[in-house]
PDB file of C-alpha atoms in Angstrom:
ATOM      1  CA  MET Q 341     234.779 143.001  82.952  1.00  0.00           C
ATOM      2  CA  GLN Q 342     232.594 142.541  79.843  1.00  0.00           C
ATOM      3  CA  ASN Q 343     234.103 142.081  76.439  1.00  0.00           C
ATOM      4  CA  GLU Q 344     232.242 143.770  73.684  1.00  0.00           C
ATOM      5  CA  GLU Q 345     232.747 140.752  71.839  1.00  0.00           C
ATOM      6  CA  GLU Q 346     230.365 138.720  74.048  1.00  0.00           C
ATOM      7  CA  ASN Q 347     227.298 141.077  72.850  1.00  0.00           C
ATOM      8  CA  ASN Q 348     227.316 138.141  70.185  1.00  0.00           C
ATOM      9  CA  ILE Q 349     226.912 135.806  72.960  1.00  0.00           C
ATOM     10  CA  LEU Q 350     223.599 134.314  74.383  1.00  0.00           C
ATOM     11  CA  CYS Q 351     223.021 131.805  77.130  1.00  0.00           C
ATOM     12  CA  ILE Q 352     220.169 129.914  77.385  1.00  0.00           C
ATOM     13  CA  ILE Q 353     219.195 128.585  80.697  1.00  0.00           C
ATOM     14  CA  PRO Q 354     216.192 126.314  81.451  1.00  0.00           C
ATOM     15  CA  ALA Q 355     215.091 126.742  84.836  1.00  0.00           C
ATOM     16  CA  ARG Q 356     212.189 124.139  86.881  1.00  0.00           C
ATOM     17  CA  ASP Q 357     211.432 124.603  90.444  1.00  0.00           C
ATOM     18  CA  GLU Q 358     215.193 126.299  91.070  1.00  0.00           C
ATOM     19  CA  GLU Q 359     214.240 128.682  93.901  1.00  0.00           C
ATOM     20  CA  GLU Q 360     216.741 127.195  95.837  1.00  0.00           C
ATOM     21  CA  SER Q 361     219.803 127.128  93.787  1.00  0.00           C
ATOM     22  CA  ILE Q 362     219.017 130.191  90.989  1.00  0.00           C
ATOM     23  CA  GLU Q 363     219.850 133.107  93.031  1.00  0.00           C
ATOM     24  CA  GLN Q 364     223.354 131.721  93.767  1.00  0.00           C
ATOM     25  CA  ALA Q 365     223.899 129.888  90.353  1.00  0.00           C
ATOM     26  CA  LEU Q 366     223.273 133.152  88.080  1.00  0.00           C
ATOM     27  CA  SER Q 367     225.011 135.531  90.528  1.00  0.00           C
ATOM     28  CA  GLY Q 368     228.011 133.211  90.126  1.00  0.00           C
ATOM     29  CA  LEU Q 369     227.547 133.273  86.357  1.00  0.00           C
ATOM     30  CA  LEU Q 370     227.404 137.167  86.390  1.00  0.00           C
ATOM     31  CA  GLN Q 371     230.769 136.933  88.332  1.00  0.00           C
ATOM     32  CA  ASN Q 372     232.815 134.588  86.978  1.00  0.00           C
ATOM     33  CA  SER Q 373     231.660 133.804  83.294  1.00  0.00           C
ATOM     34  CA  GLY Q 374     233.210 137.096  81.972  1.00  0.00           C
ATOM     35  CA  LEU Q 375     229.254 138.102  80.404  1.00  0.00           C
ATOM     36  CA  SER Q 376     226.885 140.562  81.820  1.00  0.00           C
ATOM     37  CA  SER Q 377     222.942 139.940  82.525  1.00  0.00           C
ATOM     38  CA  LYS Q 378     222.149 140.923  78.934  1.00  0.00           C
ATOM     39  CA  ASN Q 379     224.064 137.792  77.889  1.00  0.00           C
ATOM     40  CA  PHE Q 380     221.767 135.500  79.820  1.00  0.00           C
ATOM     41  CA  LEU Q 381     218.132 134.205  78.975  1.00  0.00           C
ATOM     42  CA  VAL Q 382     216.537 131.975  81.528  1.00  0.00           C
ATOM     43  CA  VAL Q 383     213.347 130.035  80.482  1.00  0.00           C
ATOM     44  CA  ASN Q 384     211.119 129.267  83.633  1.00  0.00           C
ATOM     45  CA  ASN Q 385     209.464 125.933  82.871  1.00  0.00           C
ATOM     46  CA  ALA Q 386     206.356 125.379  84.364  1.00  0.00           C
ATOM     47  CA  SER Q 387     208.226 126.211  87.251  1.00  0.00           C
ATOM     48  CA  LYS Q 388     205.414 125.690  90.891  1.00  0.00           C
ATOM     49  CA  ASP Q 389     207.672 127.638  92.983  1.00  0.00           C
ATOM     50  CA  GLY Q 390     209.466 131.121  92.792  1.00  0.00           C
ATOM     51  CA  THR Q 391     211.935 130.845  90.097  1.00  0.00           C
ATOM     52  CA  PHE Q 392     210.542 133.333  87.775  1.00  0.00           C
ATOM     53  CA  SER Q 393     210.490 136.000  90.432  1.00  0.00           C
ATOM     54  CA  ILE Q 394     213.901 135.704  91.394  1.00  0.00           C
ATOM     55  CA  VAL Q 395     215.025 136.122  87.984  1.00  0.00           C
ATOM     56  CA  ASN Q 396     213.129 138.884  87.197  1.00  0.00           C
ATOM     57  CA  ARG Q 397     213.944 140.313  90.512  1.00  0.00           C
ATOM     58  CA  MET Q 398     218.088 140.421  89.280  1.00  0.00           C
ATOM     59  CA  GLY Q 399     217.245 142.094  86.300  1.00  0.00           C
ATOM     60  CA  ILE Q 400     217.793 138.866  83.768  1.00  0.00           C
ATOM     61  CA  LYS Q 401     215.465 138.563  80.942  1.00  0.00           C
ATOM     62  CA  VAL Q 402     212.823 135.071  81.735  1.00  0.00           C
ATOM     63  CA  LEU Q 403     210.753 133.965  79.656  1.00  0.00           C
ATOM     64  CA  ASP Q 404     207.770 131.733  80.777  1.00  0.00           C
ATOM     65  CA  CYS Q 405     207.419 128.535  78.961  1.00  0.00           C
ATOM     66  CA  PRO Q 406     203.960 126.326  80.370  1.00  0.00           C
ATOM     67  CA  GLN Q 407     205.048 122.940  78.697  1.00  0.00           C
ATOM     68  CA  ILE Q 408     207.308 120.857  80.772  1.00  0.00           C
ATOM     69  CA  GLY Q 409     210.430 119.707  78.998  1.00  0.00           C
ATOM     70  CA  TYR Q 410     214.011 120.862  78.175  1.00  0.00           C
ATOM     71  CA  GLY Q 411     213.567 120.443  74.780  1.00  0.00           C
ATOM     72  CA  ASN Q 412     210.162 122.701  75.460  1.00  0.00           C
ATOM     73  CA  ALA Q 413     212.385 125.447  77.190  1.00  0.00           C
ATOM     74  CA  CYS Q 414     215.029 125.759  74.426  1.00  0.00           C
ATOM     75  CA  LEU Q 415     212.683 125.728  72.159  1.00  0.00           C
ATOM     76  CA  LEU Q 416     210.708 128.399  73.366  1.00  0.00           C
ATOM     77  CA  ALA Q 417     213.541 130.733  73.662  1.00  0.00           C
ATOM     78  CA  LEU Q 418     215.052 130.090  70.145  1.00  0.00           C
ATOM     79  CA  ASP Q 419     211.577 131.219  68.955  1.00  0.00           C
ATOM     80  CA  TRP Q 420     211.999 134.252  71.091  1.00  0.00           C
ATOM     81  CA  ILE Q 421     215.361 135.079  69.645  1.00  0.00           C
ATOM     82  CA  HIS Q 422     213.666 134.388  65.877  1.00  0.00           C
ATOM     83  CA  LYS Q 423     210.644 136.893  67.086  1.00  0.00           C
ATOM     84  CA  ASN Q 424     212.904 139.727  68.415  1.00  0.00           C
ATOM     85  CA  LYS Q 425     215.393 139.421  65.162  1.00  0.00           C
ATOM     86  CA  CYS Q 426     218.522 138.870  67.290  1.00  0.00           C
ATOM     87  CA  GLN Q 427     221.059 138.081  65.679  1.00  0.00           C
ATOM     88  CA  PRO Q 428     223.491 136.299  68.203  1.00  0.00           C
ATOM     89  CA  GLU Q 429     227.026 134.523  66.733  1.00  0.00           C
ATOM     90  CA  TYR Q 430     226.514 131.743  69.422  1.00  0.00           C
ATOM     91  CA  ILE Q 431     224.116 130.054  71.590  1.00  0.00           C
ATOM     92  CA  LEU Q 432     225.695 129.056  75.085  1.00  0.00           C
ATOM     93  CA  PHE Q 433     223.097 126.455  77.144  1.00  0.00           C
ATOM     94  CA  CYS Q 434     224.273 125.803  80.911  1.00  0.00           C
ATOM     95  CA  ASP Q 435     221.861 124.459  83.812  1.00  0.00           C
ATOM     96  CA  ALA Q 436     219.958 126.642  86.436  1.00  0.00           C
ATOM     97  CA  ASP Q 437     221.385 124.471  89.631  1.00  0.00           C
ATOM     98  CA  GLY Q 438     225.130 125.768  90.053  1.00  0.00           C
ATOM     99  CA  SER Q 439     226.600 122.342  88.719  1.00  0.00           C
ATOM    100  CA  ASP Q 440     228.166 124.114  85.601  1.00  0.00           C
ATOM    101  CA  ASP Q 441     231.347 126.127  86.240  1.00  0.00           C
ATOM    102  CA  PRO Q 442     231.372 129.318  85.098  1.00  0.00           C
ATOM    103  CA  ASN Q 443     234.973 129.872  84.965  1.00  0.00           C
ATOM    104  CA  ASP Q 444     234.623 127.151  82.107  1.00  0.00           C
ATOM    105  CA  ILE Q 445     232.609 129.532  80.134  1.00  0.00           C
ATOM    106  CA  GLN Q 446     235.238 131.683  78.468  1.00  0.00           C
ATOM    107  CA  THR Q 447     237.400 128.373  77.526  1.00  0.00           C
ATOM    108  CA  LEU Q 448     234.272 127.262  75.424  1.00  0.00           C
ATOM    109  CA  ILE Q 449     234.000 130.795  74.127  1.00  0.00           C
ATOM    110  CA  LYS Q 450     237.707 131.004  73.101  1.00  0.00           C
ATOM    111  CA  THR Q 451     237.655 127.338  71.684  1.00  0.00           C
ATOM    112  CA  ILE Q 452     234.535 127.274  69.676  1.00  0.00           C
ATOM    113  CA  ARG Q 453     236.380 130.772  68.055  1.00  0.00           C
ATOM    114  CA  GLU Q 454     239.625 129.905  67.748  1.00  0.00           C
ATOM    115  CA  SER Q 455     238.906 125.864  66.602  1.00  0.00           C
ATOM    116  CA  ASN Q 456     236.298 127.326  64.073  1.00  0.00           C
ATOM    117  CA  SER Q 457     233.977 124.861  65.194  1.00  0.00           C
ATOM    118  CA  ASP Q 458     230.148 124.303  64.817  1.00  0.00           C
ATOM    119  CA  LEU Q 459     229.963 122.827  68.417  1.00  0.00           C
ATOM    120  CA  VAL Q 460     231.874 122.578  71.888  1.00  0.00           C
ATOM    121  CA  ILE Q 461     230.539 120.427  74.613  1.00  0.00           C
ATOM    122  CA  GLY Q 462     231.984 120.484  77.896  1.00  0.00           C
ATOM    123  CA  SER Q 463     233.195 117.173  78.802  1.00  0.00           C
ATOM    124  CA  ARG Q 464     232.683 116.300  82.766  1.00  0.00           C
ATOM    125  CA  THR Q 465     234.756 113.192  81.925  1.00  0.00           C
ATOM    126  CA  LEU Q 466     237.602 114.606  80.166  1.00  0.00           C
ATOM    127  CA  GLY Q 467     237.426 117.417  83.258  1.00  0.00           C
ATOM    128  CA  ASN Q 468     236.750 116.799  86.842  1.00  0.00           C
ATOM    129  CA  ALA Q 469     233.204 115.587  88.148  1.00  0.00           C
ATOM    130  CA  GLU Q 470     232.642 116.161  91.511  1.00  0.00           C
ATOM    131  CA  MET Q 471     232.113 113.003  93.750  1.00  0.00           C
ATOM    132  CA  GLY Q 472     228.043 112.457  94.009  1.00  0.00           C
ATOM    133  CA  SER Q 473     227.425 115.376  91.290  1.00  0.00           C
ATOM    134  CA  LEU Q 474     226.592 112.295  88.387  1.00  0.00           C
ATOM    135  CA  SER Q 475     224.508 109.417  89.430  1.00  0.00           C
ATOM    136  CA  PRO Q 476     225.698 106.073  88.895  1.00  0.00           C
ATOM    137  CA  ILE Q 477     223.025 105.563  86.370  1.00  0.00           C
ATOM    138  CA  GLN Q 478     224.090 109.279  84.358  1.00  0.00           C
ATOM    139  CA  ILE Q 479     227.523 107.568  84.135  1.00  0.00           C
ATOM    140  CA  PHE Q 480     226.231 104.585  82.785  1.00  0.00           C
ATOM    141  CA  GLY Q 481     224.333 106.134  80.498  1.00  0.00           C
ATOM    142  CA  ASN Q 482     226.590 108.851  79.104  1.00  0.00           C
ATOM    143  CA  ALA Q 483     229.340 106.023  78.455  1.00  0.00           C
ATOM    144  CA  LEU Q 484     226.784 104.106  76.328  1.00  0.00           C
ATOM    145  CA  THR Q 485     225.477 107.102  74.196  1.00  0.00           C
ATOM    146  CA  CYS Q 486     229.018 107.616  73.800  1.00  0.00           C
ATOM    147  CA  PHE Q 487     229.989 104.067  73.012  1.00  0.00           C
ATOM    148  CA  LEU Q 488     227.090 104.005  70.330  1.00  0.00           C
ATOM    149  CA  ILE Q 489     228.273 107.143  68.958  1.00  0.00           C
ATOM    150  CA  ARG Q 490     231.546 105.823  68.262  1.00  0.00           C
ATOM    151  CA  ILE Q 491     229.909 101.996  67.008  1.00  0.00           C
ATOM    152  CA  PHE Q 492     227.843 103.758  64.305  1.00  0.00           C
ATOM    153  CA  PHE Q 493     229.577 107.422  63.627  1.00  0.00           C
ATOM    154  CA  TRP Q 494     233.393 106.503  64.507  1.00  0.00           C
ATOM    155  CA  ARG Q 495     233.669 109.404  66.711  1.00  0.00           C
ATOM    156  CA  ASN Q 496     235.211 109.119  69.746  1.00  0.00           C
ATOM    157  CA  TYR Q 497     233.040 111.608  72.609  1.00  0.00           C
ATOM    158  CA  THR Q 498     233.228 111.210  76.272  1.00  0.00           C
ATOM    159  CA  ASP Q 499     230.412 113.257  77.559  1.00  0.00           C
ATOM    160  CA  MET Q 500     226.836 114.327  76.549  1.00  0.00           C
ATOM    161  CA  GLY Q 501     227.333 117.231  78.852  1.00  0.00           C
ATOM    162  CA  PRO Q 502     225.023 120.249  79.126  1.00  0.00           C
ATOM    163  CA  LEU Q 503     227.147 123.254  79.154  1.00  0.00           C
ATOM    164  CA  ARG Q 504     227.938 123.689  75.444  1.00  0.00           C
ATOM    165  CA  ILE Q 505     228.110 126.281  73.206  1.00  0.00           C
ATOM    166  CA  ILE Q 506     227.071 126.097  69.306  1.00  0.00           C
ATOM    167  CA  ARG Q 507     226.848 128.677  66.374  1.00  0.00           C
ATOM    168  CA  TYR Q 508     223.417 130.008  66.181  1.00  0.00           C
ATOM    169  CA  GLN Q 509     223.438 129.476  62.422  1.00  0.00           C
ATOM    170  CA  SER Q 510     224.706 126.630  62.653  1.00  0.00           C
ATOM    171  CA  LEU Q 511     221.705 125.542  65.422  1.00  0.00           C
ATOM    172  CA  LEU Q 512     219.515 126.708  62.560  1.00  0.00           C
ATOM    173  CA  ILE Q 513     220.329 124.168  60.042  1.00  0.00           C
ATOM    174  CA  LEU Q 514     220.009 121.283  62.637  1.00  0.00           C
ATOM    175  CA  GLY Q 515     216.254 122.398  62.944  1.00  0.00           C
ATOM    176  CA  MET Q 516     216.196 120.922  66.544  1.00  0.00           C
ATOM    177  CA  LYS Q 517     212.669 118.950  67.770  1.00  0.00           C
ATOM    178  CA  ASP Q 518     212.923 116.928  71.024  1.00  0.00           C
ATOM    179  CA  THR Q 519     210.557 118.822  73.525  1.00  0.00           C
ATOM    180  CA  THR Q 520     212.456 116.736  76.748  1.00  0.00           C
ATOM    181  CA  TRP Q 521     215.076 115.059  77.396  1.00  0.00           C
ATOM    182  CA  GLY Q 522     216.723 114.402  73.838  1.00  0.00           C
ATOM    183  CA  TRP Q 523     217.538 117.633  73.499  1.00  0.00           C
ATOM    184  CA  ASN Q 524     221.695 117.091  73.875  1.00  0.00           C
ATOM    185  CA  ILE Q 525     221.687 113.911  72.214  1.00  0.00           C
ATOM    186  CA  GLU Q 526     219.543 115.313  68.819  1.00  0.00           C
ATOM    187  CA  MET Q 527     222.177 118.355  68.933  1.00  0.00           C
ATOM    188  CA  HIS Q 528     224.948 115.833  68.706  1.00  0.00           C
ATOM    189  CA  ILE Q 529     223.982 113.568  66.223  1.00  0.00           C
ATOM    190  CA  LYS Q 530     222.254 115.788  63.904  1.00  0.00           C
ATOM    191  CA  ALA Q 531     225.368 118.153  63.854  1.00  0.00           C
ATOM    192  CA  LEU Q 532     227.770 114.491  63.023  1.00  0.00           C
ATOM    193  CA  GLN Q 533     225.206 113.531  60.174  1.00  0.00           C
ATOM    194  CA  LYS Q 534     225.392 117.276  58.447  1.00  0.00           C
ATOM    195  CA  ASN Q 535     229.015 116.817  59.317  1.00  0.00           C
ATOM    196  CA  MET Q 536     229.519 119.903  61.405  1.00  0.00           C
ATOM    197  CA  LYS Q 537     233.037 120.303  63.254  1.00  0.00           C
ATOM    198  CA  VAL Q 538     231.818 118.871  67.059  1.00  0.00           C
ATOM    199  CA  ILE Q 539     234.612 119.040  70.003  1.00  0.00           C
ATOM    200  CA  GLU Q 540     234.750 118.419  73.567  1.00  0.00           C
ATOM    201  CA  ILE Q 541     236.870 120.435  76.320  1.00  0.00           C
ATOM    202  CA  PRO Q 542     237.367 119.220  79.321  1.00  0.00           C
ATOM    203  CA  VAL Q 543     234.930 120.934  82.133  1.00  0.00           C
ATOM    204  CA  GLN Q 544     234.454 120.996  86.289  1.00  0.00           C
ATOM    205  CA  TYR Q 545     230.975 119.514  87.506  1.00  0.00           C
ATOM    206  CA  ARG Q 546     229.782 120.377  90.808  1.00  0.00           C
ATOM    207  CA  LYS Q 547     226.852 118.564  92.633  1.00  0.00           C
ATOM    208  CA  ARG Q 548     223.941 120.818  92.034  1.00  0.00           C
ATOM    209  CA  ILE Q 549     223.551 123.634  95.303  1.00  0.00           C
ATOM    210  CA  ALA Q 550     220.228 122.347  96.556  1.00  0.00           C
ATOM    211  CA  GLY Q 551     217.454 120.644  95.597  1.00  0.00           C
ATOM    212  CA  VAL Q 552     217.090 117.148  93.665  1.00  0.00           C
ATOM    213  CA  SER Q 553     217.886 116.522  89.696  1.00  0.00           C
ATOM    214  CA  LYS Q 554     214.984 116.456  87.582  1.00  0.00           C
ATOM    215  CA  ILE Q 555     216.902 113.830  85.561  1.00  0.00           C
ATOM    216  CA  SER Q 556     218.660 111.268  87.793  1.00  0.00           C
ATOM    217  CA  GLY Q 557     216.443 112.462  90.990  1.00  0.00           C
ATOM    218  CA  THR Q 558     214.845 108.970  91.634  1.00  0.00           C
ATOM    219  CA  LEU Q 559     215.433 105.924  89.624  1.00  0.00           C
ATOM    220  CA  SER Q 560     212.463 105.802  87.665  1.00  0.00           C
ATOM    221  CA  MET Q 561     212.978 109.117  86.137  1.00  0.00           C
ATOM    222  CA  SER Q 562     216.428 107.940  85.574  1.00  0.00           C
ATOM    223  CA  LEU Q 563     215.303 104.914  83.519  1.00  0.00           C
ATOM    224  CA  ARG Q 564     212.672 107.159  81.740  1.00  0.00           C
ATOM    225  CA  VAL Q 565     215.401 109.961  80.592  1.00  0.00           C
ATOM    226  CA  GLY Q 566     217.432 107.146  79.753  1.00  0.00           C
ATOM    227  CA  SER Q 567     214.765 105.267  77.812  1.00  0.00           C
ATOM    228  CA  LYS Q 568     214.203 108.695  75.879  1.00  0.00           C
ATOM    229  CA  ILE Q 569     217.800 109.716  74.751  1.00  0.00           C
ATOM    230  CA  LEU Q 570     218.500 105.710  73.230  1.00  0.00           C
ATOM    231  CA  TYR Q 571     215.090 106.217  71.474  1.00  0.00           C
ATOM    232  CA  THR Q 572     216.220 109.396  70.270  1.00  0.00           C
ATOM    233  CA  PHE Q 573     219.712 107.919  68.902  1.00  0.00           C
ATOM    234  CA  PHE Q 574     217.778 105.220  67.392  1.00  0.00           C
ATOM    235  CA  LYS Q 575     215.331 107.255  65.600  1.00  0.00           C
ATOM    236  CA  LEU Q 576     217.902 109.906  64.225  1.00  0.00           C
ATOM    237  CA  LEU Q 577     220.099 106.884  63.592  1.00  0.00           C
ATOM    238  CA  PHE Q 578     217.652 105.256  61.142  1.00  0.00           C
ATOM    239  CA  PHE Q 579     215.004 108.048  59.854  1.00  0.00           C
ATOM    240  CA  GLY Q 580     217.196 110.957  60.159  1.00  0.00           C
ATOM    241  CA  LYS Q 581     214.560 113.141  62.157  1.00  0.00           C
TER     242      LYS Q 581
END
């Protein structure tokens, strides 16, 4: 059942060419997250398939982002929120492929409220990642990023997972800019640089419902993504922007 307090939460879901998974993923979110359709904002990220029409048919708000890039999709959603003068208390980020477990969402919401945190990240490492849901390169890249954070920021983290919730006002303070795969690490590093309270909680992670990951689907793409994440990390570390 929808809790009235959930009216202050908006979940942004970037989606690119997810026609094989988006309906099942969104149905799972509607059934098991404790949120209603008005809490979700899907951003169709230059899809060449029927992603946009499927989401629209389901009665969920969907925006069209013609520029490829996870960050581009998130930035467009934030611009829409600003232009429409929405004032959510929290912004939740979730993937469109069904890999995030909707049952974890209420735990994230409860945690950020009760801990008075700025950012709560769902850790697949602390939780349970289904075998095959993360590629070896993803596991290595994630461990390397967390190692760098421990070395340069003296903070112990285990994951840069996509399922996360942040206070809207805190997100505005961060001034997010990355347009592609550096979005999550930019959010994390900027939050640490601004001494925000960032915590992790364990979450479940599943194999995507269908299709191939845009990040880890091929070795070349995985290397490109990894290089961009490392570039973003050191750029923020040394230049702060």
